[in-house]
Coordinates of C-alpha atoms and ligand atoms in Angstrom, one line a residue:
M883 CA 108.9 133.5 79.4
T884 CA 110.6 135.4 82.3
Q885 CA 114.1 134.4 83.3
R886 CA 114.0 131.2 85.2
A887 CA 116.6 130.4 88.0
W888 CA 118.8 127.3 88.1
N889 CA 117.0 125.6 90.9
F890 CA 119.1 122.8 92.6
S891 CA 116.4 122.0 95.1
A892 CA 116.1 118.3 96.1
G893 CA 112.3 118.5 95.8
P894 CA 110.0 119.9 95.0
A895 CA 112.4 120.4 92.2
M896 CA 112.9 122.2 88.9
L897 CA 110.5 121.1 86.1
P898 CA 111.5 121.4 82.5
G899 CA 110.9 125.0 81.2
A900 CA 109.0 123.6 78.2
V901 CA 106.5 121.9 80.5
I902 CA 106.0 125.0 82.5
E903 CA 105.3 127.0 79.3
R904 CA 102.9 124.3 78.1
I905 CA 101.0 124.3 81.4
Q906 CA 100.8 128.1 81.1
E907 CA 99.6 127.9 77.5
E908 CA 96.9 125.3 78.0
L909 CA 95.7 126.1 81.5
P910 CA 92.5 128.0 80.5
D911 CA 91.5 125.3 77.9
T912 CA 93.2 122.0 78.0
N913 CA 92.7 119.7 75.0
G914 CA 89.7 121.8 73.8
S915 CA 87.7 121.0 77.0
G916 CA 87.2 124.6 77.9
M917 CA 88.7 124.2 81.4
S918 CA 92.0 123.4 83.0
A919 CA 93.0 119.8 84.1
M920 CA 92.5 120.9 87.8
E921 CA 88.9 121.7 87.0
M922 CA 87.9 118.4 85.3
S923 CA 85.9 115.7 86.9
H924 CA 88.3 112.8 87.5
R925 CA 85.6 110.4 86.2
G926 CA 84.9 112.4 83.0
A927 CA 86.2 111.5 79.5
D928 CA 88.6 114.5 79.4
F929 CA 90.5 113.6 82.5
R930 CA 90.4 109.8 81.6
H931 CA 92.1 110.5 78.4
I932 CA 94.9 112.5 80.3
A933 CA 95.2 109.7 82.9
E934 CA 95.5 106.9 80.4
A935 CA 97.9 108.7 78.1
A936 CA 100.2 109.4 81.2
E937 CA 100.2 105.8 82.1
A938 CA 100.8 104.7 78.6
D939 CA 103.7 107.1 78.2
L940 CA 105.3 106.0 81.5
R941 CA 104.9 102.4 80.5
E942 CA 106.7 103.1 77.3
L943 CA 109.5 105.1 78.9
M944 CA 110.2 102.5 81.5
A945 CA 109.3 99.4 79.4
I946 CA 106.9 98.3 82.1
P947 CA 105.8 94.7 81.5
D948 CA 102.0 94.0 81.2
D949 CA 101.9 92.0 84.4
Y950 CA 102.8 95.1 86.4
R951 CA 100.2 97.6 87.5
V952 CA 100.8 101.4 87.6
L953 CA 99.1 103.4 90.3
F954 CA 98.9 107.2 90.8
L955 CA 98.4 107.6 94.6
Q956 CA 98.5 110.4 97.2
G957 CA 100.3 110.7 100.5
G958 CA 103.8 110.9 98.9
A959 CA 106.5 108.3 99.3
T960 CA 106.2 108.5 103.0
A961 CA 102.7 107.0 102.9
L962 CA 104.3 104.0 101.2
F963 CA 106.5 103.5 104.2
S964 CA 103.3 102.1 106.0
V965 CA 101.6 100.9 102.9
L966 CA 104.4 98.4 102.1
P967 CA 104.3 96.3 105.2
L968 CA 100.5 96.5 105.4
N969 CA 100.2 95.0 101.9
L970 CA 103.2 93.0 101.4
A971 CA 104.3 91.5 104.7
N972 CA 101.4 89.1 105.0
G973 CA 103.2 85.8 104.3
S974 CA 105.8 85.2 107.0
G975 CA 105.2 88.8 108.3
R976 CA 109.0 89.3 108.0
A977 CA 110.7 91.9 105.8
D978 CA 114.4 92.7 105.2
Y979 CA 115.5 96.4 104.9
V980 CA 118.8 97.8 103.8
R981 CA 119.9 100.9 105.6
T982 CA 121.9 103.3 103.4
G983 CA 120.9 106.8 104.7
H984 CA 118.2 109.1 105.8
W985 CA 115.3 107.9 103.7
S986 CA 115.8 104.1 104.2
S987 CA 116.1 104.9 107.9
K988 CA 112.7 106.6 107.7
A989 CA 111.2 103.6 105.9
I990 CA 112.7 101.4 108.6
A991 CA 111.3 103.4 111.5
E992 CA 107.8 103.2 110.0
G993 CA 108.1 99.6 108.6
R994 CA 108.9 98.3 112.1
R995 CA 105.4 99.4 113.3
F996 CA 103.8 96.9 110.9
C997 CA 106.1 93.9 110.4
Q998 CA 108.9 91.9 111.9
L999 CA 111.7 93.9 110.4
H1000 CA 115.3 92.9 110.0
I1001 CA 118.1 95.1 108.8
A1002 CA 119.9 92.9 106.2
G1003 CA 122.6 95.4 105.1
D1004 CA 123.8 98.4 106.7
S1005 CA 126.0 101.4 105.8
E1006 CA 125.5 103.3 109.0
E1007 CA 129.0 102.4 110.3
N1008 CA 130.7 103.8 107.3
E1009 CA 128.5 106.9 107.6
Y1010 CA 126.6 106.2 104.4
T1011 CA 129.6 106.7 102.3
R1012 CA 129.2 103.4 100.3
V1013 CA 126.5 100.7 100.0
P1014 CA 126.8 97.7 102.3
D1015 CA 129.7 95.3 101.7
D1016 CA 127.7 92.3 102.7
Y1017 CA 124.1 91.3 103.3
D1018 CA 122.4 88.8 105.5
F1019 CA 119.1 88.2 103.7
D1020 CA 116.3 86.0 105.1
P1021 CA 115.1 83.7 102.4
G1022 CA 111.7 83.5 104.0
A1023 CA 111.1 87.3 104.1
D1024 CA 108.1 88.7 102.3
Y1025 CA 110.2 91.4 100.7
V1026 CA 113.6 93.3 100.7
H1027 CA 113.4 97.1 100.9
V1028 CA 116.1 99.2 99.2
T1029 CA 116.5 102.9 98.5
P1030 CA 118.6 102.8 95.3
N1031 CA 119.3 106.5 95.5
E1032 CA 119.6 108.3 98.9
T1033 CA 118.6 111.8 98.2
I1034 CA 120.3 113.4 101.3
H1035 CA 123.4 111.4 101.5
G1036 CA 124.0 111.2 97.7
L1037 CA 124.5 107.5 97.7
R1038 CA 123.5 105.3 94.8
F1039 CA 123.6 101.5 94.4
P1040 CA 125.8 100.7 91.4
D1041 CA 123.9 97.3 91.3
L1042 CA 121.0 95.9 93.2
P1043 CA 122.0 93.2 95.7
D1044 CA 121.0 89.6 94.9
T1045 CA 117.9 88.7 96.9
G1046 CA 117.2 85.4 95.4
A1047 CA 113.5 84.8 95.0
V1048 CA 112.5 87.5 97.5
P1049 CA 111.0 90.5 95.8
V1050 CA 112.9 93.8 95.9
V1051 CA 110.8 96.8 96.8
A1052 CA 112.5 100.0 96.0
D1053 CA 112.0 103.7 96.9
L1054 CA 113.1 105.3 93.6
S1055 CA 111.8 108.8 94.5
S1056 CA 114.9 110.5 93.5
A1057 CA 116.2 108.3 90.7
I1058 CA 113.1 107.2 88.7
L1059 CA 113.5 107.9 85.0
S1060 CA 117.0 109.2 85.4
E1061 CA 118.6 106.0 83.9
P1062 CA 117.2 102.8 82.4
I1063 CA 116.3 100.0 84.9
N1064 CA 114.9 96.6 84.3
V1065 CA 111.4 96.7 86.0
R1066 CA 111.5 92.9 86.2
D1067 CA 114.3 93.2 88.8
Y1068 CA 111.7 94.7 91.2
G1069 CA 108.5 93.5 92.8
L1070 CA 107.4 97.0 93.5
I1071 CA 108.8 100.5 92.7
Y1072 CA 107.5 103.6 94.3
A1073 CA 108.5 107.3 93.8
G1074 CA 107.2 110.6 95.1
A1075 CA 106.7 112.7 92.0
Q1076 CA 108.3 116.1 93.2
K1077 CA 111.7 115.3 91.8
N1078 CA 111.7 113.7 88.4
I1079 CA 108.0 113.5 87.6
G1080 CA 106.0 116.6 88.5
P1081 CA 104.4 118.3 91.4
A1082 CA 104.2 117.1 94.9
G1083 CA 101.1 115.2 96.0
L1084 CA 101.4 112.3 93.8
C1085 CA 103.3 109.0 94.4
I1086 CA 103.7 106.6 91.5
V1087 CA 103.6 102.8 92.3
I1088 CA 104.7 100.1 89.9
V1089 CA 103.8 96.7 91.3
R1090 CA 103.9 93.2 90.0
E1091 CA 100.3 91.9 89.9
D1092 CA 100.9 88.7 91.8
L1093 CA 102.0 90.7 94.9
L1094 CA 98.6 92.3 95.1
T1095 CA 97.1 89.7 97.4
G1096 CA 95.2 92.2 99.5
A1097 CA 96.2 94.3 102.5
R1098 CA 95.9 92.9 106.0
E1099 CA 92.7 93.4 108.0
G1100 CA 92.4 96.9 109.5
T1101 CA 94.4 98.7 106.7
P1102 CA 92.8 101.9 105.8
A1103 CA 90.9 101.6 102.5
L1104 CA 93.1 104.2 100.7
M1105 CA 96.3 102.3 101.7
D1106 CA 95.0 99.0 100.2
L1107 CA 97.0 98.6 97.0
K1108 CA 94.8 95.8 95.6
A1109 CA 91.7 98.0 96.1
Q1110 CA 93.5 101.0 94.6
A1111 CA 94.5 98.9 91.5
G1112 CA 91.0 97.6 91.2
A1113 CA 89.7 101.2 91.2
G1114 CA 92.2 102.5 88.7
S1115 CA 93.8 104.6 91.6
M1116 CA 90.4 106.3 91.9
L1117 CA 89.0 105.0 95.2
N1118 CA 88.6 108.7 95.9
T1119 CA 89.5 111.8 94.0
P1120 CA 93.1 111.4 92.9
P1121 CA 95.6 114.3 92.6
T1122 CA 94.4 115.2 89.1
F1123 CA 96.5 118.2 88.4
A1124 CA 99.7 116.5 89.5
W1125 CA 98.7 113.5 87.3
Y1126 CA 98.3 115.8 84.4
V1127 CA 101.6 117.5 84.8
A1128 CA 103.3 114.1 85.2
G1129 CA 101.8 113.2 81.8
L1130 CA 103.4 116.3 80.3
V1131 CA 106.8 115.5 81.8
F1132 CA 106.5 112.1 80.3
Q1133 CA 105.7 113.5 76.9
W1134 CA 108.7 115.8 77.3
L1135 CA 111.0 112.9 78.3
K1136 CA 109.9 111.0 75.2
A1137 CA 110.7 114.0 73.0
Q1138 CA 114.2 114.3 74.6
G1139 CA 114.9 110.7 73.5
G1140 CA 113.7 108.8 76.5
V1141 CA 115.4 107.5 79.6
E1142 CA 118.5 106.4 77.7
A1143 CA 119.1 109.9 76.5
M1144 CA 118.5 111.3 80.0
A1145 CA 121.0 108.9 81.4
H1146 CA 123.6 110.0 79.0
R1147 CA 123.0 113.6 79.9
N1148 CA 122.7 112.9 83.6
R1149 CA 126.2 111.1 83.5
K1150 CA 127.8 114.1 81.8
K1151 CA 126.3 116.5 84.3
A1152 CA 127.4 114.4 87.3
E1153 CA 130.9 114.0 85.8
L1154 CA 131.2 117.8 85.5
L1155 CA 130.2 118.5 89.0
Y1156 CA 132.1 115.7 90.8
G1157 CA 135.1 116.6 88.6
A1158 CA 135.0 120.2 90.0
I1159 CA 134.7 118.8 93.5
D1160 CA 137.4 116.2 93.3
G1161 CA 139.7 118.6 91.4
S1162 CA 140.1 120.9 94.4
D1163 CA 140.9 120.8 98.1
F1164 CA 138.4 123.5 98.7
Y1165 CA 135.4 121.2 98.1
R1166 CA 134.7 117.6 99.2
N1167 CA 132.2 114.9 98.6
P1168 CA 132.6 112.0 101.1
V1169 CA 130.9 109.2 99.0
V1170 CA 133.1 106.6 97.4
P1171 CA 133.1 107.2 93.6
A1172 CA 131.5 104.0 92.7
C1173 CA 128.4 104.8 94.9
R1174 CA 127.9 108.4 94.0
S1175 CA 124.4 109.6 93.1
L1176 CA 123.8 110.9 89.6
M1177 CA 121.0 113.1 90.9
N1178 CA 121.9 114.5 94.4
V1179 CA 125.5 115.8 94.9
P1180 CA 126.2 116.7 98.5
F1181 CA 129.5 118.7 99.1
F1182 CA 131.3 120.4 101.9
L1183 CA 133.6 123.4 102.0
A1184 CA 137.0 122.9 103.7
D1185 CA 136.0 125.9 105.7
S1186 CA 132.4 125.5 106.8
A1187 CA 132.3 129.1 108.0
L1188 CA 132.1 130.1 104.3
E1189 CA 128.9 128.1 103.6
D1190 CA 126.5 131.0 104.2
R1191 CA 128.5 133.3 101.9
F1192 CA 128.6 130.6 99.2
K1193 CA 124.8 130.2 99.3
S1194 CA 124.1 133.9 99.3
E1195 CA 126.5 134.7 96.4
A1196 CA 125.1 131.8 94.5
R1197 CA 121.6 133.1 95.1
D1198 CA 122.5 136.4 93.7
L1199 CA 123.5 134.7 90.5
G1200 CA 120.3 132.8 90.2
L1201 CA 121.8 129.5 91.5
L1202 CA 119.2 128.5 94.1
T1203 CA 118.6 126.1 96.9
L1204 CA 122.2 124.8 97.3
G1205 CA 121.9 124.2 101.1
G1206 CA 122.4 120.6 102.3
H1207 CA 119.6 118.9 104.1
R1208 CA 119.3 119.9 107.8
A1209 CA 120.2 116.3 108.8
V1210 CA 123.7 116.5 107.3
G1211 CA 124.5 120.2 106.7
G1212 CA 126.9 121.4 104.0
L1213 CA 125.8 122.0 100.6
R1214 CA 123.9 119.9 98.0
A1215 CA 123.1 120.3 94.3
S1216 CA 120.3 118.2 93.0
I1217 CA 120.6 117.8 89.3
Y1218 CA 117.5 115.9 88.1
N1219 CA 116.4 115.4 84.6
A1220 CA 115.0 119.0 84.2
M1221 CA 118.4 120.5 85.1
P1222 CA 120.4 121.1 81.8
L1223 CA 124.1 120.8 81.6
E1224 CA 124.2 124.6 81.2
G1225 CA 122.9 125.0 84.8
V1226 CA 125.5 122.6 86.1
Q1227 CA 128.1 124.5 84.1
A1228 CA 126.9 127.8 85.7
L1229 CA 127.3 126.2 89.2
V1230 CA 130.8 124.8 88.4
D1231 CA 132.0 128.3 87.1
F1232 CA 130.7 129.9 90.2
M1233 CA 132.4 127.3 92.4
A1234 CA 135.7 128.0 90.6
D1235 CA 135.3 131.7 91.0
F1236 CA 134.3 131.3 94.7
E1237 CA 137.4 129.2 95.4
R1238 CA 139.7 131.8 93.6
R1239 CA 138.4 134.5 95.9
Y1240 CA 138.2 132.6 99.2
G1241 CA 140.5 129.5 98.8
Ligands
LIG1431 C1 114.3 108.8 98.6 C2 113.1 109.5 99.2 N1 112.1 108.8 99.9 C3 111.1 109.4 100.4 C4 111.0 110.8 100.4 C5 109.7 111.4 101.1 O1 108.8 111.8 100.2 P1 107.5 112.5 100.4 O2 107.8 113.8 101.0 O3 106.8 112.6 99.1 O4 106.7 111.7 101.4 C6 111.9 111.6 99.8 C7 111.7 113.0 99.9 O5 112.5 113.8 99.6 C8 113.0 110.9 99.2 O6 113.9 111.6 98.7

């Protein structure tokens, strides 16, 4: 295979090289079908086998209990920002949201259109450098929404807040499968695929069955989670190729030793990178250490005028997509499951060299 770059993009993000090679190899004839997965009828036996195997592997990787349904939907994580209140805020009509950065703010802006939304915890005043110190949960809320890993601010919840009997709904787009979680701690988990799962165009939803009581009247059919669950995520043609690639990523994860093994690797990668940042006055990460993301590491140069030079010299070495999100600027390295320690080491070596020359 041709030389692949170290791609630090936040998403769509790097996929494991072994998965890319496997796609390449079996594209013309997948599983003896004589066609690629993207050419298969979603209702035929060939694709059904792929779809079922992907779900079974995800269930095994995350130890998903039997009373949770797994859905493979379209519309990205953003579609869920409206799907959630339309489907879940149908008791009191009230929902609590925790604001910890860019993506939870997006979920809040959309959620407000469809339910009585209350911000029950807020990191805005500390500029999203740590998770909220306290919460003001409404025991009558239909759910509490959290974003356990904020992709842009690089903020991670060390522990979930205690919401009592109110189900936690979590946007795990940038953290799913990066470390073990107890699915039972959540009523619903959703994740856009394009970071730790596969290609964009797919959003995975893991939802406790008793929460599937039906969407409120007027909800578009495709946004009705109960109807989607009843139709095996096939109310219409699902994103078949993305589903197939997700299945290959799940197989790869199992071969790597599962989520536990990934967490061990991810901690080593994060320690290496944060160590390089903290060990110098030239680089800075503003997030308090206990709340730092293992997946997305934003950092700033003491002299921001050097940023463009940093990115361009990095690019020349095959270290790609290191610009921070336009909402916060600076730099950011996303180091999802597919990024090996070797890639992070190459970045850290470059950072040390850059500092030597310009520090
Ligand atoms: C935490 C989080 N939530 C939601 C989204 C939006 O995802 P999508 O573009 O799939 O709608 C992103 C995208 O980067 C994200 O990181």
